[in-house]
Coordinates of C-alpha atoms in Angstrom, one line a residue:
X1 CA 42.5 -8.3 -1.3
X2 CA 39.3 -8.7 0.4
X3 CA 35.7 -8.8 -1.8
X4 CA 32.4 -8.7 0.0
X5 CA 29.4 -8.2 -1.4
X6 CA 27.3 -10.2 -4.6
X7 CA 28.9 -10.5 -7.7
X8 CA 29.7 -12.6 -10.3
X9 CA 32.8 -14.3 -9.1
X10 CA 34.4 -15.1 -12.5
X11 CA 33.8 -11.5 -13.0
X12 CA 35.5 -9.4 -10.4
X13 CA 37.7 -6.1 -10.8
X14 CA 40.8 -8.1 -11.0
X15 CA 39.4 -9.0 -14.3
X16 CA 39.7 -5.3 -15.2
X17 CA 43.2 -5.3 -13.9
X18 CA 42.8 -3.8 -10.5
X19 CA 45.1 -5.2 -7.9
X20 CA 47.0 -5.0 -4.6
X21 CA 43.1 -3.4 -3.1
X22 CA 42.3 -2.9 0.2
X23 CA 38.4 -4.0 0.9
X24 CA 36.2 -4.5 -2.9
X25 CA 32.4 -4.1 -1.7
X26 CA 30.4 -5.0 -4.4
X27 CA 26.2 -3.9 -5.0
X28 CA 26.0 -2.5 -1.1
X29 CA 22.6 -1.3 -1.0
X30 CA 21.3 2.0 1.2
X31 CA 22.4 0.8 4.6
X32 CA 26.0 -0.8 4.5
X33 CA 26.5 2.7 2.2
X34 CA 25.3 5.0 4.5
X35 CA 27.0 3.0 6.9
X36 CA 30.6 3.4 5.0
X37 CA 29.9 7.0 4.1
X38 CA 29.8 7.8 7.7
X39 CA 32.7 5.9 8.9
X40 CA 34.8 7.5 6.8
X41 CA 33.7 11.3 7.0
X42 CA 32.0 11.6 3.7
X43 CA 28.6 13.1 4.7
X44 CA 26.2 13.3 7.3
X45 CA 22.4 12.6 7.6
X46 CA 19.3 15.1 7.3
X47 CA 16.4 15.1 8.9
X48 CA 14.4 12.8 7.6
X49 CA 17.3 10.3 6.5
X50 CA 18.6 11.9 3.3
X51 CA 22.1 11.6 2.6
X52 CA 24.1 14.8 2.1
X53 CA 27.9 15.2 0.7
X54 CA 29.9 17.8 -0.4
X55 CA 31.5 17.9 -3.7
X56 CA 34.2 20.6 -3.2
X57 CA 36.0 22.5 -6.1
X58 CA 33.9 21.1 -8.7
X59 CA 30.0 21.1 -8.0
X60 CA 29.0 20.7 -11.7
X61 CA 30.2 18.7 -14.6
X62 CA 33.6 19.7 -16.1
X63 CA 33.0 19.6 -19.6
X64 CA 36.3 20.9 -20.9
X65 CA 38.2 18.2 -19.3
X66 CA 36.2 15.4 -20.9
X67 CA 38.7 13.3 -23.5
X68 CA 37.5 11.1 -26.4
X69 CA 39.8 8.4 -27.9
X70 CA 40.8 9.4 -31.4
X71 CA 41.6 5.5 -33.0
X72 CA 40.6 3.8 -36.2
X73 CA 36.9 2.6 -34.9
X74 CA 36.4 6.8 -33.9
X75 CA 38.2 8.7 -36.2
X76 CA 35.4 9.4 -39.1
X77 CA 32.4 9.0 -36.5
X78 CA 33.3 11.1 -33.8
X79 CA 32.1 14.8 -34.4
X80 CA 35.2 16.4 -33.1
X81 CA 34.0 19.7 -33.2
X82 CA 32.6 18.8 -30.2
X83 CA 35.0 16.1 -28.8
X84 CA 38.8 17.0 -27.4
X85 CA 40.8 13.9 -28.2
X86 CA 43.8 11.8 -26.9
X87 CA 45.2 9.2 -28.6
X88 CA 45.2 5.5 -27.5
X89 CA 49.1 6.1 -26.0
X90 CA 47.8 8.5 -23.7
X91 CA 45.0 6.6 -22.8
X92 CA 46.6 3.6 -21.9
X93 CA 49.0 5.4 -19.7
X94 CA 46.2 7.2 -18.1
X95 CA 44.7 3.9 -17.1
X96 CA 47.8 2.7 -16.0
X97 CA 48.4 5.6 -13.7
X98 CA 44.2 4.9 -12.3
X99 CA 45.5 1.5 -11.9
X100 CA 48.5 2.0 -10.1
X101 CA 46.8 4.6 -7.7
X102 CA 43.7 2.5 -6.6
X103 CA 46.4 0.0 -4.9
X104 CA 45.8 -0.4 -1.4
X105 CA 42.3 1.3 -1.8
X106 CA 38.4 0.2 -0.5
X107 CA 36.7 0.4 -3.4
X108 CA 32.8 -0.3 -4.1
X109 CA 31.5 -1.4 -7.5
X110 CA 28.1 -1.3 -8.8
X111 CA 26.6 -3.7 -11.8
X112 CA 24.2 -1.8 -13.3
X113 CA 22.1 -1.5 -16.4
X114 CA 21.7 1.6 -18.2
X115 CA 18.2 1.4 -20.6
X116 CA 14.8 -0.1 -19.3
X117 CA 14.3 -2.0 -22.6
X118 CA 16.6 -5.5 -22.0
X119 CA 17.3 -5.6 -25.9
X120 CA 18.8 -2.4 -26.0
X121 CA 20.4 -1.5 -22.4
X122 CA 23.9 -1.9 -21.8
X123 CA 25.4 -3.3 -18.6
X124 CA 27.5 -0.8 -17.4
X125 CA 30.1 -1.7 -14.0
X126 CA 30.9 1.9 -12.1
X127 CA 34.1 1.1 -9.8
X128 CA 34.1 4.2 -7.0
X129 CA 36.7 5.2 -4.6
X130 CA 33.5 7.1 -2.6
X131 CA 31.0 5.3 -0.9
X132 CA 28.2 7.6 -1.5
X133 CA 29.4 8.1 -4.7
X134 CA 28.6 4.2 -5.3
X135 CA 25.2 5.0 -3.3
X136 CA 24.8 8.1 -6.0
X137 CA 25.3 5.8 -9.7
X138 CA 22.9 2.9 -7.6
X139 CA 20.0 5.5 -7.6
X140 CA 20.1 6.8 -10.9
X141 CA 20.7 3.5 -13.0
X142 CA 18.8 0.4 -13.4
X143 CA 19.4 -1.9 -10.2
X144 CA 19.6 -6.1 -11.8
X145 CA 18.2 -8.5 -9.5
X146 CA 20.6 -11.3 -7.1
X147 CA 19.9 -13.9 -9.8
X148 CA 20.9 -11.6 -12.7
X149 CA 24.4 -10.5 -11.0
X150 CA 25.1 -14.2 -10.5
X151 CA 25.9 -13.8 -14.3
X152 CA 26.3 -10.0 -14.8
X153 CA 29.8 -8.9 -17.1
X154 CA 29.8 -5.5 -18.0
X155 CA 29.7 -4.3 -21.7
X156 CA 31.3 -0.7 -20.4
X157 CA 33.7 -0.4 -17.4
X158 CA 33.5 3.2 -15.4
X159 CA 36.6 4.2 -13.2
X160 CA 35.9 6.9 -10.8
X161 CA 38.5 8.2 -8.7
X162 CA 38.2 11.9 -7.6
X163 CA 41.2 11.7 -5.4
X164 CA 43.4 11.1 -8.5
X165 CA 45.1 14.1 -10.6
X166 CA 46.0 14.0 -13.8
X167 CA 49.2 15.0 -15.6
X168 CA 48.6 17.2 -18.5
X169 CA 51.9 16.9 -20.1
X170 CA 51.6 13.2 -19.0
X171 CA 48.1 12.3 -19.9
X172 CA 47.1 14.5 -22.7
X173 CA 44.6 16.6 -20.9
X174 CA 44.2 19.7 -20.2
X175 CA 44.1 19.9 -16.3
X176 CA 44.1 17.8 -13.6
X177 CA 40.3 16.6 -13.7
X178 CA 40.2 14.5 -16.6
X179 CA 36.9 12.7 -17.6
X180 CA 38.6 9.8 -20.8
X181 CA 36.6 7.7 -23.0
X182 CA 37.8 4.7 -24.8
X183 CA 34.6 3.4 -26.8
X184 CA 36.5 1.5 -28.4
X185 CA 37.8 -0.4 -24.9
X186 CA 34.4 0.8 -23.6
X187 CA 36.0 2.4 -20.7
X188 CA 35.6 5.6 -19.2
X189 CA 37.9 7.3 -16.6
X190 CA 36.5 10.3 -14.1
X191 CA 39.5 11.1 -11.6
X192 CA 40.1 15.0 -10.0
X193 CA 36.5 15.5 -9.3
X194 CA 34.1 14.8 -6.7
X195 CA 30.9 15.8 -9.0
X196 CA 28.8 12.8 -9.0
X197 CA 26.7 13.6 -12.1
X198 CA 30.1 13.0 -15.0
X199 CA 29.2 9.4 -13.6
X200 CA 26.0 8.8 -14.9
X201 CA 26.1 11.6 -18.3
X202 CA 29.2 9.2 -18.9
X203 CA 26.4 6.3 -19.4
X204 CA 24.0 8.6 -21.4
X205 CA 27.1 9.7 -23.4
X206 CA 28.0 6.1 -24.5
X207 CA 23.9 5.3 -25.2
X208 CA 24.3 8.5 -27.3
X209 CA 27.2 7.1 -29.6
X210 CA 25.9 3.0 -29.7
X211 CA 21.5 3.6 -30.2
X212 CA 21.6 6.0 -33.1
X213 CA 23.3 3.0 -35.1
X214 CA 20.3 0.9 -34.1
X215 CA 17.9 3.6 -35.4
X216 CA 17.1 4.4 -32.0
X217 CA 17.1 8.3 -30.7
X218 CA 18.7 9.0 -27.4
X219 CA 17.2 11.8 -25.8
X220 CA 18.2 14.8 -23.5
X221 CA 14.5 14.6 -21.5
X222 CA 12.0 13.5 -19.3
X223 CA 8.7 11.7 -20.4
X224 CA 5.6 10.9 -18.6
X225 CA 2.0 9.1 -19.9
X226 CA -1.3 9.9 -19.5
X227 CA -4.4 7.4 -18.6
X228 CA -4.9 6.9 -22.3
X229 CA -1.1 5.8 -23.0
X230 CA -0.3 8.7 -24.3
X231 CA 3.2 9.9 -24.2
X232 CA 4.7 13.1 -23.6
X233 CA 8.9 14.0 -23.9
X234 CA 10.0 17.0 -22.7
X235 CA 13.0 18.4 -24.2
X236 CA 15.3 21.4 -22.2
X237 CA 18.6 22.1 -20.9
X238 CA 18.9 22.6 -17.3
X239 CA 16.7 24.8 -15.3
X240 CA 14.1 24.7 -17.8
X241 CA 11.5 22.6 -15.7
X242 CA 12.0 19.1 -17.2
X243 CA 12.2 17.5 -13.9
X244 CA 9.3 19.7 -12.0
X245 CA 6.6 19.7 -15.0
X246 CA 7.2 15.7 -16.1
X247 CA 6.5 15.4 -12.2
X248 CA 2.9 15.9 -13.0
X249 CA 0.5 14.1 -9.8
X250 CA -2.1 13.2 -12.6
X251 CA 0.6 11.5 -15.3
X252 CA 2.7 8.6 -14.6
X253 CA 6.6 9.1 -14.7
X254 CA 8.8 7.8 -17.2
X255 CA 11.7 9.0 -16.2
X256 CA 13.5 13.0 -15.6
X257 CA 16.5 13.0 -17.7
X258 CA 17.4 10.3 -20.4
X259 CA 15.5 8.4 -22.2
X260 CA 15.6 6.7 -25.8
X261 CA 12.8 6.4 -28.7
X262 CA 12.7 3.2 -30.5
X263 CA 10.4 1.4 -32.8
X264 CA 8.5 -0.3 -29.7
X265 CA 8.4 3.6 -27.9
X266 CA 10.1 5.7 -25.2
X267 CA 11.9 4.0 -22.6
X268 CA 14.0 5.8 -19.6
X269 CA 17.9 4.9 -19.5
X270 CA 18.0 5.4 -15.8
X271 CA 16.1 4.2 -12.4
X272 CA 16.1 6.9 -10.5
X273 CA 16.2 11.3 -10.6
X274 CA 18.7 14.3 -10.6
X275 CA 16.6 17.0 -9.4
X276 CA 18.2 20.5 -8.5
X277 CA 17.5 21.3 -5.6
X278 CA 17.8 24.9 -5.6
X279 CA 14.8 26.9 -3.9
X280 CA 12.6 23.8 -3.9
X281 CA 9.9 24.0 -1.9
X282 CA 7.2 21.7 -0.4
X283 CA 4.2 23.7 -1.8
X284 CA 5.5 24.0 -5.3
X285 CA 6.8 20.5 -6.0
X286 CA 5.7 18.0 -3.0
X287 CA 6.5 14.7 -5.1
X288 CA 10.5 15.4 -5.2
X289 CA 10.6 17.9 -2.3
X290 CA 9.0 14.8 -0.1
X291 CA 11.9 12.7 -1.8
X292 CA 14.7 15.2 0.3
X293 CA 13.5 13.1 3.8
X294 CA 13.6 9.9 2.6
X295 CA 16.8 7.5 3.9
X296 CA 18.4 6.6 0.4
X297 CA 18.4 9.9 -0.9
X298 CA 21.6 11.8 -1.9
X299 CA 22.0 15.5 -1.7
X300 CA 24.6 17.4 -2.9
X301 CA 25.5 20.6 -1.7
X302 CA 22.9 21.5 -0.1
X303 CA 23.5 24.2 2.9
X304 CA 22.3 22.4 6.7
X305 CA 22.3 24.4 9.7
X306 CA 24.8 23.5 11.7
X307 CA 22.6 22.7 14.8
X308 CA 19.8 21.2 13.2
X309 CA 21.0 20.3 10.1
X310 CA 17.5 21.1 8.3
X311 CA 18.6 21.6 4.7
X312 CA 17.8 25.3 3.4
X313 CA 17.1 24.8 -0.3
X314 CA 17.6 28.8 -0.9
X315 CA 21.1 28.7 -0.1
X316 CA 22.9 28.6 -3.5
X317 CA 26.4 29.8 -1.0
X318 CA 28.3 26.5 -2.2
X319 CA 26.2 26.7 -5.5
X320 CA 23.3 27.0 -7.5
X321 CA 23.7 24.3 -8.8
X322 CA 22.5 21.7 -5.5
X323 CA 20.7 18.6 -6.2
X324 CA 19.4 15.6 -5.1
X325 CA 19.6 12.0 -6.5
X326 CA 16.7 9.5 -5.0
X327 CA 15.8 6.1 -7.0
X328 CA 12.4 6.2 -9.5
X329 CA 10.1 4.7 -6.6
X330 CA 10.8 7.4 -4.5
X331 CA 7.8 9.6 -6.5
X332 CA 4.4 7.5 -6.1
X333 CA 2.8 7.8 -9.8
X334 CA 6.8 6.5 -11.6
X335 CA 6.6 3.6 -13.6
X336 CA 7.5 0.5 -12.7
X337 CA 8.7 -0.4 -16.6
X338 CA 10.7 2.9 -17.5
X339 CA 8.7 2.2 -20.7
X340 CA 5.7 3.7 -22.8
X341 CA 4.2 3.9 -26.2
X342 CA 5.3 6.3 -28.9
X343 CA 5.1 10.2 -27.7
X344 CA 2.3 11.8 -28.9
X345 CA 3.7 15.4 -28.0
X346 CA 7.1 16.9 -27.6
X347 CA 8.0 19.8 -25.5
X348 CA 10.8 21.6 -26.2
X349 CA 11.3 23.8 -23.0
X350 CA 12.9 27.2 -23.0
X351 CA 13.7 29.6 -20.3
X352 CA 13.8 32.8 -22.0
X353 CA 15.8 35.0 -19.4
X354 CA 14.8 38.3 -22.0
X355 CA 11.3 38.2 -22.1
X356 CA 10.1 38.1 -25.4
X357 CA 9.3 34.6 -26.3
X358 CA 5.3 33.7 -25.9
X359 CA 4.7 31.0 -22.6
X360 CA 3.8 28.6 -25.5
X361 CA 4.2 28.4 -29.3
X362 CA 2.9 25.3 -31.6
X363 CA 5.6 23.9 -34.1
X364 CA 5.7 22.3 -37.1
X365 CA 8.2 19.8 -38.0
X366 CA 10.4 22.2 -39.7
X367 CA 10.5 24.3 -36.7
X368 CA 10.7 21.4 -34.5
X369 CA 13.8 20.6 -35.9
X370 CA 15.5 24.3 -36.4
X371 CA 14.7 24.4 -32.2
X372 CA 15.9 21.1 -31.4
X373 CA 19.1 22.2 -33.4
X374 CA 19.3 25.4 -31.8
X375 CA 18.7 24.2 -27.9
X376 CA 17.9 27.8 -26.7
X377 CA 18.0 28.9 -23.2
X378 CA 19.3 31.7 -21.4
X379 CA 21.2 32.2 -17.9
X380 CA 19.7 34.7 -15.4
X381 CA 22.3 37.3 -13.3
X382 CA 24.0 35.2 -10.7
X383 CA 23.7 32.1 -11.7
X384 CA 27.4 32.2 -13.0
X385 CA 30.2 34.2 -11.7
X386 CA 30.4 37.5 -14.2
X387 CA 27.2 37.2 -15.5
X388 CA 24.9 40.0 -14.4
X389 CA 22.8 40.1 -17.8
X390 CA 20.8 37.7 -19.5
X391 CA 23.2 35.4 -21.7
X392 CA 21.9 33.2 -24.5
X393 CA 22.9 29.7 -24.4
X394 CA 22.7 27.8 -27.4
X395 CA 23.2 23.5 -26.9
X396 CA 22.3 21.7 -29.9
X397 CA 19.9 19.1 -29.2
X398 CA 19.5 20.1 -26.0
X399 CA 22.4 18.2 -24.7
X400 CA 25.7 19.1 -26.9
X401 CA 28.1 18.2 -24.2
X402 CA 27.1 14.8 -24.7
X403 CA 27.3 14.7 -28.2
X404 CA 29.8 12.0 -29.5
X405 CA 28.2 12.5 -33.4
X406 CA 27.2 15.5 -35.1
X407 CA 23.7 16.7 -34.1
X408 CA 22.3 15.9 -37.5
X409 CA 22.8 12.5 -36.7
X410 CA 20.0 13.0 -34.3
X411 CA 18.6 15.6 -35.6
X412 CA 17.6 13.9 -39.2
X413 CA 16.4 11.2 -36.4
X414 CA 14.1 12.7 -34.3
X415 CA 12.6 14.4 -37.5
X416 CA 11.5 10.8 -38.9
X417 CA 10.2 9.9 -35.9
X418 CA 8.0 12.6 -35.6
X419 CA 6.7 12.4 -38.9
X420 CA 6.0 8.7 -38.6
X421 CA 4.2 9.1 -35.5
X422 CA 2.4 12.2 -36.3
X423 CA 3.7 14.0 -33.2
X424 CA 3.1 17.7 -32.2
X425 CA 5.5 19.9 -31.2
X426 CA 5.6 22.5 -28.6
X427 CA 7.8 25.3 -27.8
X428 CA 7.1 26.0 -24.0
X429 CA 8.8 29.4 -22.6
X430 CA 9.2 28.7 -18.6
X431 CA 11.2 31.9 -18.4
X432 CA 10.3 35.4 -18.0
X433 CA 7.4 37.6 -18.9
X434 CA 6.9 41.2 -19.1
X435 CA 10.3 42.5 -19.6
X436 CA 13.4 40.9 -19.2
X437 CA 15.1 39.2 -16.2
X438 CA 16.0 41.9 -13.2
X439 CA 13.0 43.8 -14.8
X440 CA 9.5 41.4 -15.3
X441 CA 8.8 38.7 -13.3
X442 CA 9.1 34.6 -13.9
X443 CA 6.1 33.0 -16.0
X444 CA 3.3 31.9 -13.3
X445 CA 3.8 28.1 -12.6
X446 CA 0.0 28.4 -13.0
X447 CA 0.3 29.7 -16.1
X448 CA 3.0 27.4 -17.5
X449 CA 0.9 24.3 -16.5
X450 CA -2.5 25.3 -17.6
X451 CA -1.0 25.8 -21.0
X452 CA 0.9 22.0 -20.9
X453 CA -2.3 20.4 -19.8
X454 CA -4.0 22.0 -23.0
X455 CA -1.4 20.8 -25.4
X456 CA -1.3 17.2 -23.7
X457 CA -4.6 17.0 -23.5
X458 CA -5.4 17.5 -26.9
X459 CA -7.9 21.1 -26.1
X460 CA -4.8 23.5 -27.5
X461 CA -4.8 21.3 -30.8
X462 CA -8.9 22.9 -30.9
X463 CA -8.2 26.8 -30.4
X464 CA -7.7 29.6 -32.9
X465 CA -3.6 30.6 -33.5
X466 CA -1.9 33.8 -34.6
X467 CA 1.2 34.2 -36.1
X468 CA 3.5 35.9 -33.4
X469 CA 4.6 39.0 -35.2
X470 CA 8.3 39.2 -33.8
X471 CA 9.5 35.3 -34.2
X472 CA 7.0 33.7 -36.9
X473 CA 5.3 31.1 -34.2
X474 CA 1.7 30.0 -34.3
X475 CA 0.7 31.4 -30.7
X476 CA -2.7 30.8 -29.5
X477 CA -5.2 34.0 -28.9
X478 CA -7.0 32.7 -25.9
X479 CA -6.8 29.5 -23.3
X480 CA -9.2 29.1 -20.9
X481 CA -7.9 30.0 -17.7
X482 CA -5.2 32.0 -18.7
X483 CA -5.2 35.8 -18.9
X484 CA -5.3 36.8 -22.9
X485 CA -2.6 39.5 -22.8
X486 CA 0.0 37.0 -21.1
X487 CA -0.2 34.9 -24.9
X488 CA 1.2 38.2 -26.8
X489 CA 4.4 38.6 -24.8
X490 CA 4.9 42.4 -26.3
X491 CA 2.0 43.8 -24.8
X492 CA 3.0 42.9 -20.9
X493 CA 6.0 45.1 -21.7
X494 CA 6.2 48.9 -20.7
X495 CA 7.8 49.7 -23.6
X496 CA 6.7 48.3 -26.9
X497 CA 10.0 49.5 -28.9
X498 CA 12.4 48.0 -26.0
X499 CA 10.2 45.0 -26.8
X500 CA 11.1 44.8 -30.5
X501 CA 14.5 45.9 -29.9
X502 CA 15.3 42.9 -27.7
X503 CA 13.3 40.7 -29.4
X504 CA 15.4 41.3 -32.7
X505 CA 18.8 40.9 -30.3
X506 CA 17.5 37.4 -29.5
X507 CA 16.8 36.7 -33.7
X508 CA 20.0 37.6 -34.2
X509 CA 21.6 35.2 -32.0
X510 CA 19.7 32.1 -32.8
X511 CA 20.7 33.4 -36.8
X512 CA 24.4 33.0 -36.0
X513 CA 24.0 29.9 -33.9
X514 CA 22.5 28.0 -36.9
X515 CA 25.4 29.2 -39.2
X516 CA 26.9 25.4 -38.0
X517 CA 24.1 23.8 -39.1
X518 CA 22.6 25.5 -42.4
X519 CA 24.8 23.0 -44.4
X520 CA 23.2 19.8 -42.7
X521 CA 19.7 21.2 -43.0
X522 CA 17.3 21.4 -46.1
X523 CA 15.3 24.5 -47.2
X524 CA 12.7 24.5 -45.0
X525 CA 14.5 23.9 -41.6
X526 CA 16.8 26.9 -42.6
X527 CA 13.5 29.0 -43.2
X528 CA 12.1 28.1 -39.9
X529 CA 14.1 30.4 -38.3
X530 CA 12.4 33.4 -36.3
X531 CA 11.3 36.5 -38.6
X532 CA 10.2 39.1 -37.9
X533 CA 7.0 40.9 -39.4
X534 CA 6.9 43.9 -37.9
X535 CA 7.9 46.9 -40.6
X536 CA 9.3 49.4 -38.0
X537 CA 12.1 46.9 -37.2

């Protein structure tokens, strides 16, 4: 077995148990990556230098086939609800199995840390049978220096091989992707898929299970900071903006996915972005659309003509679901910490696919925390095979497939944070306005930011609120800059009764959602919920 590359030498895979390998490259930076995915038919280059593979059969995480270990450490923490388990037999002969089928294999390891704060990140090793898939987890987690891999031993051990199958019967599983986590081992297996992102929400799943014993709040979100240190997290479930609007050229970058809230402030748990790259376009986001001609940049799925190979960014043919994956620096205002004071707003972001929610709602913290519970958004016609109506999506906390403990674990959290740092809450609607999807139109960009700026920078706070008749919000009656009748969602409807009649459609679905959670909530949290006022209804 041959091992280039830096490393820790009393530390190598073989310490894992790995053996019989072919070539073990260990921390490869940009070039001798590229260089590797090229030899060996993985991708090919952009223009500009951007990296661009393919991810076959799966191009988005595969939540169904992800495994928790069900042992004495995880049996009464673990909110199964939420978790399909194996037990510690099946893991063990699932590792066995990875073990056995990376003999004779290249493989190319990455020492990483995942969390920007030193006391509280966690040193996570990612062993990949892809070379751009090792290119992929070096972008989006912390890179340690030369001197700090001298010494570097993993707390948690990642195993990704997509070429492997799993066994059902065999393995416990229910298909041959499996995604298996030991936290008790603090291992984590990813075989029968090629999707690069279980790789790092495996990270941000173990952060999820081991900070909120520390008192510290992982969070599903990106986060930026104004001149004045102030700090704004932006909560939302994917295609809700949290990349595009935290990408603000006049607030410095935290960070565009994960981050956790501690008593010293908001740090970011990765070092670089996961942007999707459908319909991205130079004039509407320049930062990360500049980011797609960079060399060290991955892309993933994104359609290139054959000739030129200039990526087309409205081709959603293999998906809608293309990204791209480009290290923190990459966008010129990102912080060189990953680390800020506390936030002084939240943003919860919506995108309301029906068209009745208002662009922007201020919440209390009994709201804040029936929203945060709930996780609303809504998929548009297309987006998913069969779905040619606007469907509700409900994921609690805004991340549920992450979820090792119950959300009122982080629920109850985030609520005492908020209240100890006197934060305001937004609900921000980034989906459609004037009747539902297929029918009105998507919320002005213009619009949507206009109305962020005013709650960041403290003006909102100053104007006069109504209560929004159809969900019981405080809504503001005017902004500057923004047209009045776009702030009372029913009136850019054509019909005021389709209005009310979809509006009480989407009531009732956030009321049976929170059924699950009315038990782990007091009084007021289970009043927040949106009323109606309106007598006709």
């Amino acid at each position: 077995m041959k091992q280039t590359g830096i490393f820790n030498p009393s530390f190598s895979v073989e310490a894992f148990g790995l053996k019989n390998l072919g070539n073990v490259a260990y921390n490869l930076e940009a070039p001798m990556l590229y260089e590797e995915s090229i030899r060996r038919g993985e991708a090919v280059i952009a223009p500009g230098g951007a990296l661009n593979a393919e991810t076959g059969v799966h191009t988005g995480r595969s939540p169904k086939d992800k495994h928790t270990v069900r042992d004495a450490h995880t049996e009464a923490k673990i909110w199964w609800e939420n978790n399909n388990s194996i037990t510690p037999e099946q893991f063990e002969t699932l590792l066995g199995d990875f073990i056995k089928h990376a003999e004779g294999k290249d493989l190319f390891v990455q020492d990483l840390y995942g969390g920007a704060d030193p006391a509280l990140r966690v040193k996570a090793r990612v062993i990949c049978e892809l070379a751009w898939h090792s290119l992929f987890i070096r972008n989006l987690l912390i890179r340690p220096t030369r001197e700090e891999i001298a010494s570097y031993v993993a707390d948690l051990t990642i195993v990704d091989l997509p070429s492997f199958k799993a066994d059902p019967k065999r393995h416990g599983c229910k298909s041959e992707t499996v995604i298996a986590i030991d936290f008790t081992r603090k291992i984590m297996l990813i075989g029968g898929t090629s999707y690069a992102g279980e790789m790092k929400k495996s990270v941000f799943t173990y952060l999820n299970l081991i900070l909120p014993e520390q008192n510290v709040m992982p969070m599903h979100c990106s986060a930026n900071v104004g001149d004045a240190g102030d700090v704004a997290v932006f909560f939302g479930l994917s295609g809700t903006g949290k990349t595009t609007l935290s990408a603000d050229p006049n607030r410095v970058l935290i960070g565009d996915d994960e981050h956790g809230w501690s008593r010293d402030g908001v740090f970011n748990f990765e070092g670089g972005c996961y942007a999707k790259a459908i319909k991205l376009s130079r004039e509407a986001e320049p930062e990360i659309y500049s980011t797609t001609e960079r060399f060290g940049t991955v892309m993933e799925n994104v359609v290139l003509d054959e000739i030129t190979r200039q990526p087309d960014f409205d081709d959603d043919s293999k998906t809608e679901n293309t990204r791209i994956a480009y290290p923190l620096h990459f966008i010129s205002n990102a912080s060189e910490t990953g680390r800020a004071g506390h936030p002084k707003n939240i943003v919860m972001l919506t995108c309301d696919a029906f068209g009745v929610l208002p662009p922007i709602a201020k919440l209390d913290p009994a709201q804040a925390m029936y929203h945060f519970l709930s996780g609303y958004t809504a998929k548009v016609a297309g987006t998913e095979k069969g779905v040619t109506e606007p469907e509700a999506t409900f994921s609690t906390c805004f991340g549920h497939p992450f979820l090792p403990l119950h959300p009122s674990a982080y629920g109850n959290l985030l609520r005492e944070l908020i209240a100890k740092h006197h934060v305001d809450c937004w609900l921000l609607n980034t989906g459609w306005t004037g009747g539902k999807e297929g029918v009105g139109r998507r919320m002005p960009i213009r619009v949507t930011r206009r109305l962020l700026t005013a709650a960041l920078d403290g003006s909102l706070n100053k104007v006069q609120f109504r209560t929004d008749p159809y969900f019981g919000l405080a809504v503001p009656v005017s902004v500057p800059g923004v047209e009045p009748h776009i702030l009372d969602p029913v009136k850019t409807w054509a019909s005021k009764s389709e209005f009310a009649a979809t509006a009480k459609h989407l009531r009732e679905m956030f009321r049976k959602n929170f059924v699950a959670f009315e038990k782990h909530v007091d009084e007021k949290v289970r009043e927040a919920a949106p009323t109606s006022k309106i007598a006709a209804e």
